[in-house]
Short mmCIF file of C-alpha atoms in Angstrom, two decimals:
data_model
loop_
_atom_site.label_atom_id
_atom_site.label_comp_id
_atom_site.label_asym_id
_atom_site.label_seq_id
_atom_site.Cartn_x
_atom_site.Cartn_y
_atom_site.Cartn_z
CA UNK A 8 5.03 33.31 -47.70
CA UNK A 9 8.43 31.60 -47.11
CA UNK A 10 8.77 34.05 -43.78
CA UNK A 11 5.12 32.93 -42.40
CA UNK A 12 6.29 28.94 -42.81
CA UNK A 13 9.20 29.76 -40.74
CA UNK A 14 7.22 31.21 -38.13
CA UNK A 15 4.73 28.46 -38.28
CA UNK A 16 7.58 25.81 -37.65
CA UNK A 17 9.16 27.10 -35.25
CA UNK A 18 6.01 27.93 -33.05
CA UNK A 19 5.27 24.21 -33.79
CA UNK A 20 8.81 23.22 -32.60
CA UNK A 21 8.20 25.33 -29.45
CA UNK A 22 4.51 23.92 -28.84
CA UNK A 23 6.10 20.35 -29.35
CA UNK A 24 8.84 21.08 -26.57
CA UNK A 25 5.99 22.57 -24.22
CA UNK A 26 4.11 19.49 -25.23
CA UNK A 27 7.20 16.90 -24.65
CA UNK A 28 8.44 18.86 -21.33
CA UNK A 29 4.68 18.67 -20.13
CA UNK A 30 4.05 14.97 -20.96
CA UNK A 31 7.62 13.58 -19.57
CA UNK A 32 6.89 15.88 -16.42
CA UNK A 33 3.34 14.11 -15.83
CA UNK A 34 5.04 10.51 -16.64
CA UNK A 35 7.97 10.82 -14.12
CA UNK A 36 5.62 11.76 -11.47
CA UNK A 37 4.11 8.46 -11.89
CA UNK A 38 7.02 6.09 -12.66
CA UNK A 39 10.50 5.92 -11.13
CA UNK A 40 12.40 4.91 -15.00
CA UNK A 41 15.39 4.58 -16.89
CA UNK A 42 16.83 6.93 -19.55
CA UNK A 43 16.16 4.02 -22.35
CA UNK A 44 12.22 3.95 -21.31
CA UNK A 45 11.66 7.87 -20.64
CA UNK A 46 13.37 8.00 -24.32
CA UNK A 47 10.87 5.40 -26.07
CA UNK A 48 8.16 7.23 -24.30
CA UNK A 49 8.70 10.62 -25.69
CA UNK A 50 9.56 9.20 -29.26
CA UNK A 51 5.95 7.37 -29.04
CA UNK A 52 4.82 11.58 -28.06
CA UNK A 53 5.93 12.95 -31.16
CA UNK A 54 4.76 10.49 -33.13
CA UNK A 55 1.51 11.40 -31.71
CA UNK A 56 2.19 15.79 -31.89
CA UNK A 57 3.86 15.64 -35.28
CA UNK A 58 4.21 11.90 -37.43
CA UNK A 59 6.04 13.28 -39.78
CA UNK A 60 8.77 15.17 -37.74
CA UNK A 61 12.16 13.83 -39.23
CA UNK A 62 14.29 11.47 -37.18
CA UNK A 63 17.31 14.05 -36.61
CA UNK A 64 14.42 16.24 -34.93
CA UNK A 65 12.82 13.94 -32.87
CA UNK A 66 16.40 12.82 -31.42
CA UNK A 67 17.19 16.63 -30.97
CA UNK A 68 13.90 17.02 -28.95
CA UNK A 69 14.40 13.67 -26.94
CA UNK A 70 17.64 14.78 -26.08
CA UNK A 71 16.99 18.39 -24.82
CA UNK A 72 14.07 17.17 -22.59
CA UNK A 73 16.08 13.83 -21.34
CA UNK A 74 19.29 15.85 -20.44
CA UNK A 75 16.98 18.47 -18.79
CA UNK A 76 14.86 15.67 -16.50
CA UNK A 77 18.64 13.84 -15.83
CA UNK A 78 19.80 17.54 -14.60
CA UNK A 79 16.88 17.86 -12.50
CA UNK A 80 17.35 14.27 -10.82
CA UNK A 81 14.07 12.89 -12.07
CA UNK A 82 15.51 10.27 -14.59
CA UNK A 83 18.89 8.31 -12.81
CA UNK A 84 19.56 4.67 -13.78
CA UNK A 85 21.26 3.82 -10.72
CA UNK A 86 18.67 4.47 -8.26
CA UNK A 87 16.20 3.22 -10.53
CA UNK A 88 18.46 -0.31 -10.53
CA UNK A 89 18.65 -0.40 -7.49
CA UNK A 90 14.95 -0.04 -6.65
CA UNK A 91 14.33 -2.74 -9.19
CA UNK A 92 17.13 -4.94 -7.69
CA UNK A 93 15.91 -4.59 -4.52
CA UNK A 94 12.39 -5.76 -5.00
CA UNK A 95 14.06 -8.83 -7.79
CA UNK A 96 16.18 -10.05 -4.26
CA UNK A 97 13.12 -9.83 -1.92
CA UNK A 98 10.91 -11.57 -4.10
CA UNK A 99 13.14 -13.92 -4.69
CA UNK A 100 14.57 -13.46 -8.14
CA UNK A 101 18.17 -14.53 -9.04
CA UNK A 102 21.13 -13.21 -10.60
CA UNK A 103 19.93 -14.32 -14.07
CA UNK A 104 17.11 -12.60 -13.37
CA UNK A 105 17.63 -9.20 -12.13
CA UNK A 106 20.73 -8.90 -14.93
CA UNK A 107 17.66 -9.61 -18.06
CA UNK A 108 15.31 -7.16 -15.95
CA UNK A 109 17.41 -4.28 -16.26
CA UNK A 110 19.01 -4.93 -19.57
CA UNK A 111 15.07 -5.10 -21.11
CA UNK A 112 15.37 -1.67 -19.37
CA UNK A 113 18.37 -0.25 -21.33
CA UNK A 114 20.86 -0.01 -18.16
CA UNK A 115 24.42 -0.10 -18.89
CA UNK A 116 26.09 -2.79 -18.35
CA UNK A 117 28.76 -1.22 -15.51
CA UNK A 118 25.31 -0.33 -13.43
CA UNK A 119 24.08 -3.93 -13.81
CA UNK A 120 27.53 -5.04 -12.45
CA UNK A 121 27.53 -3.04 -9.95
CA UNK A 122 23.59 -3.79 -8.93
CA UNK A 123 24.33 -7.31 -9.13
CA UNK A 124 27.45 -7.09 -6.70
CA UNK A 125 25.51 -5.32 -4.28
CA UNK A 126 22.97 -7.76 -4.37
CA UNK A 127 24.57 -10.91 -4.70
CA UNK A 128 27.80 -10.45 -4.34
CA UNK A 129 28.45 -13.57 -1.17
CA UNK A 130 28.24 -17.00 -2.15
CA UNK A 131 24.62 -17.12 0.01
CA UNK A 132 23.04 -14.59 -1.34
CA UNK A 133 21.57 -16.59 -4.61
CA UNK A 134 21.07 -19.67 -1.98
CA UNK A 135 18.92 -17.14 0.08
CA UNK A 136 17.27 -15.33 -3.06
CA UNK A 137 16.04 -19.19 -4.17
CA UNK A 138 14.68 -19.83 -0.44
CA UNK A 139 12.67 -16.68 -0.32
CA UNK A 140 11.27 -17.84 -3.92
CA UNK A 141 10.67 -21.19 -2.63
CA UNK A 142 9.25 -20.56 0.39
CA UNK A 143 6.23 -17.67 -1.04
CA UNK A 144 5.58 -20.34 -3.28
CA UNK A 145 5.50 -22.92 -0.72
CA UNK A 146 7.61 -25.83 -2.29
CA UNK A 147 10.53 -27.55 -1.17
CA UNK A 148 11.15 -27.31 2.41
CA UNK A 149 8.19 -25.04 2.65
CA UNK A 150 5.44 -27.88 0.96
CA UNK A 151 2.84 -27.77 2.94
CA UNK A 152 0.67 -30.98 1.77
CA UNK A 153 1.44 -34.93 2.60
CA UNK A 154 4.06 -36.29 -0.28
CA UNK A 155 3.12 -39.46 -1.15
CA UNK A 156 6.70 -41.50 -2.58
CA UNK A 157 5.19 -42.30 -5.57
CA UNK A 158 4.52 -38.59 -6.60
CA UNK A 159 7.87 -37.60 -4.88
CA UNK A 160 10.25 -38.02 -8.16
CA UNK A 161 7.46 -35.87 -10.10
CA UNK A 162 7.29 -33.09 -7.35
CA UNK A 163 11.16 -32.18 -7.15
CA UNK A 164 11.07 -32.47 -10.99
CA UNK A 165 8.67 -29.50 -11.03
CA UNK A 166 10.11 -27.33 -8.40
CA UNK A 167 13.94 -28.56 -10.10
CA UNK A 168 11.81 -26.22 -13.09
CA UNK A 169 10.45 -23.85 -10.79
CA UNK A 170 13.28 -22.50 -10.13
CA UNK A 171 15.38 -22.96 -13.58
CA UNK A 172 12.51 -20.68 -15.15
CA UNK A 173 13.12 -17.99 -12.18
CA UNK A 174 17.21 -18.03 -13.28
CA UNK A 175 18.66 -20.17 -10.65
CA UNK A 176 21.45 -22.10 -12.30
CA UNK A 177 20.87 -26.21 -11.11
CA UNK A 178 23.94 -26.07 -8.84
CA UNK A 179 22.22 -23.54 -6.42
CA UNK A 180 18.36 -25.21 -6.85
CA UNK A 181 20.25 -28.36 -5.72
CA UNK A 182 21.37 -26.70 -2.83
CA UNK A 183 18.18 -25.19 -2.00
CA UNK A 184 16.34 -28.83 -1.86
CA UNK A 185 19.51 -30.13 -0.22
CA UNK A 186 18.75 -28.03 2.52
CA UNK A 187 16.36 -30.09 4.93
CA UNK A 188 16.31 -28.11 8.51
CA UNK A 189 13.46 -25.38 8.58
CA UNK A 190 15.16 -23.40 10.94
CA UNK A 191 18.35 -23.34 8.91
CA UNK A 192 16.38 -21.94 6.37
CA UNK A 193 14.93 -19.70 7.69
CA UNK A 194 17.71 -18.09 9.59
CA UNK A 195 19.37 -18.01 5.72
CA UNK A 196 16.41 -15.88 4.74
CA UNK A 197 16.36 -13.78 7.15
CA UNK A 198 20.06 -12.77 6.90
CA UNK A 199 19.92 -9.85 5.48
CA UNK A 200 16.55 -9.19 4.09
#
């Protein structure tokens, strides 16, 4: 009897790494991710396969099939930063930003350095991160309708906000709305991007 529980364990542990390997395999096809997320995502697995697998288990598991997807190049946090770093600059995220992104994501913090030093690493990049942002959502500069004074005060007020919720710190929003030559902004924009 004590033989046959063996065997049944162990061809659950194999069915679970079959299962796991199988599952992770499927989900990295789909989603370019970080180590942090691909481990959460297996955990939430074997919680489905087996509840009541202990915790020094499940970490051996999660482990075996993490270092075997980081082998294979399907799981890197560095390209996956600077994917997400990428699209944070061109949609006009800031520094503030992009750093909370990809610590929510479990990325060291010597990749998010070095992400956020390849993206804003010159004085104009945050300046030219805020103008894309301000000019998809067409304020600032970029406001399209008639101002009337009255409502002026208000309006800056809410784009000031705007752009305090997106990250930018005040000193760059100020320079943003200091910036009063269309052209000018543009040609910041399109510096780089």
């Amino acid at each position: 009897l004590f033989i046959k529980k063996i065997k049944f364990k162990m061809k659950n542990e194999t069915d679970l790494l079959e299962f796991l390997n199988k599952h992770g395999l499927r989900y990295l096809s789909k989603f370019e991710t970080t180590e942090y997320q691909f481990k959460s995502f297996l955990n939430k697995k074997i919680e489905i396969f087996d509840p009541n697998l202990e915790t020094s288990k499940k970490n051996e598991f999660i482990d075996l099939i993490t270092n075997k997807m980081k082998k294979l190049n399907y799981i890197n946090d560095l390209r996956y930063s600077e994917i997400k770093g990428e699209k944070i600059f061109i949609s006009g995220g800031s520094k503030k930003l992009l750093k909370f992104k990809l610590d929510e994501k479990g990325v060291g913090d010597e990749i998010i350095e070095k992400i956020i030093n390849k993206f804003f690493s010159k004085k104009l990049d945050e300046i030219q991160s805020a103008l894309i942002y301000t000019k998809k959502k067409k304020i600032g500069l970029f406001y399209e309708k008639q101002i009337d004074k009255d409502d002026l005060i208000n309006l800056k007020n809410r784009w000031f906000g705007t752009l305090a919720r997106r990250g930018f710190s005040y000193d760059t929003t100020k320079k943003v709305f200091e910036i009063d030559n269309l052209s000018e902004a543009e040609n910041i924009i399109n510096r780089r991007v």
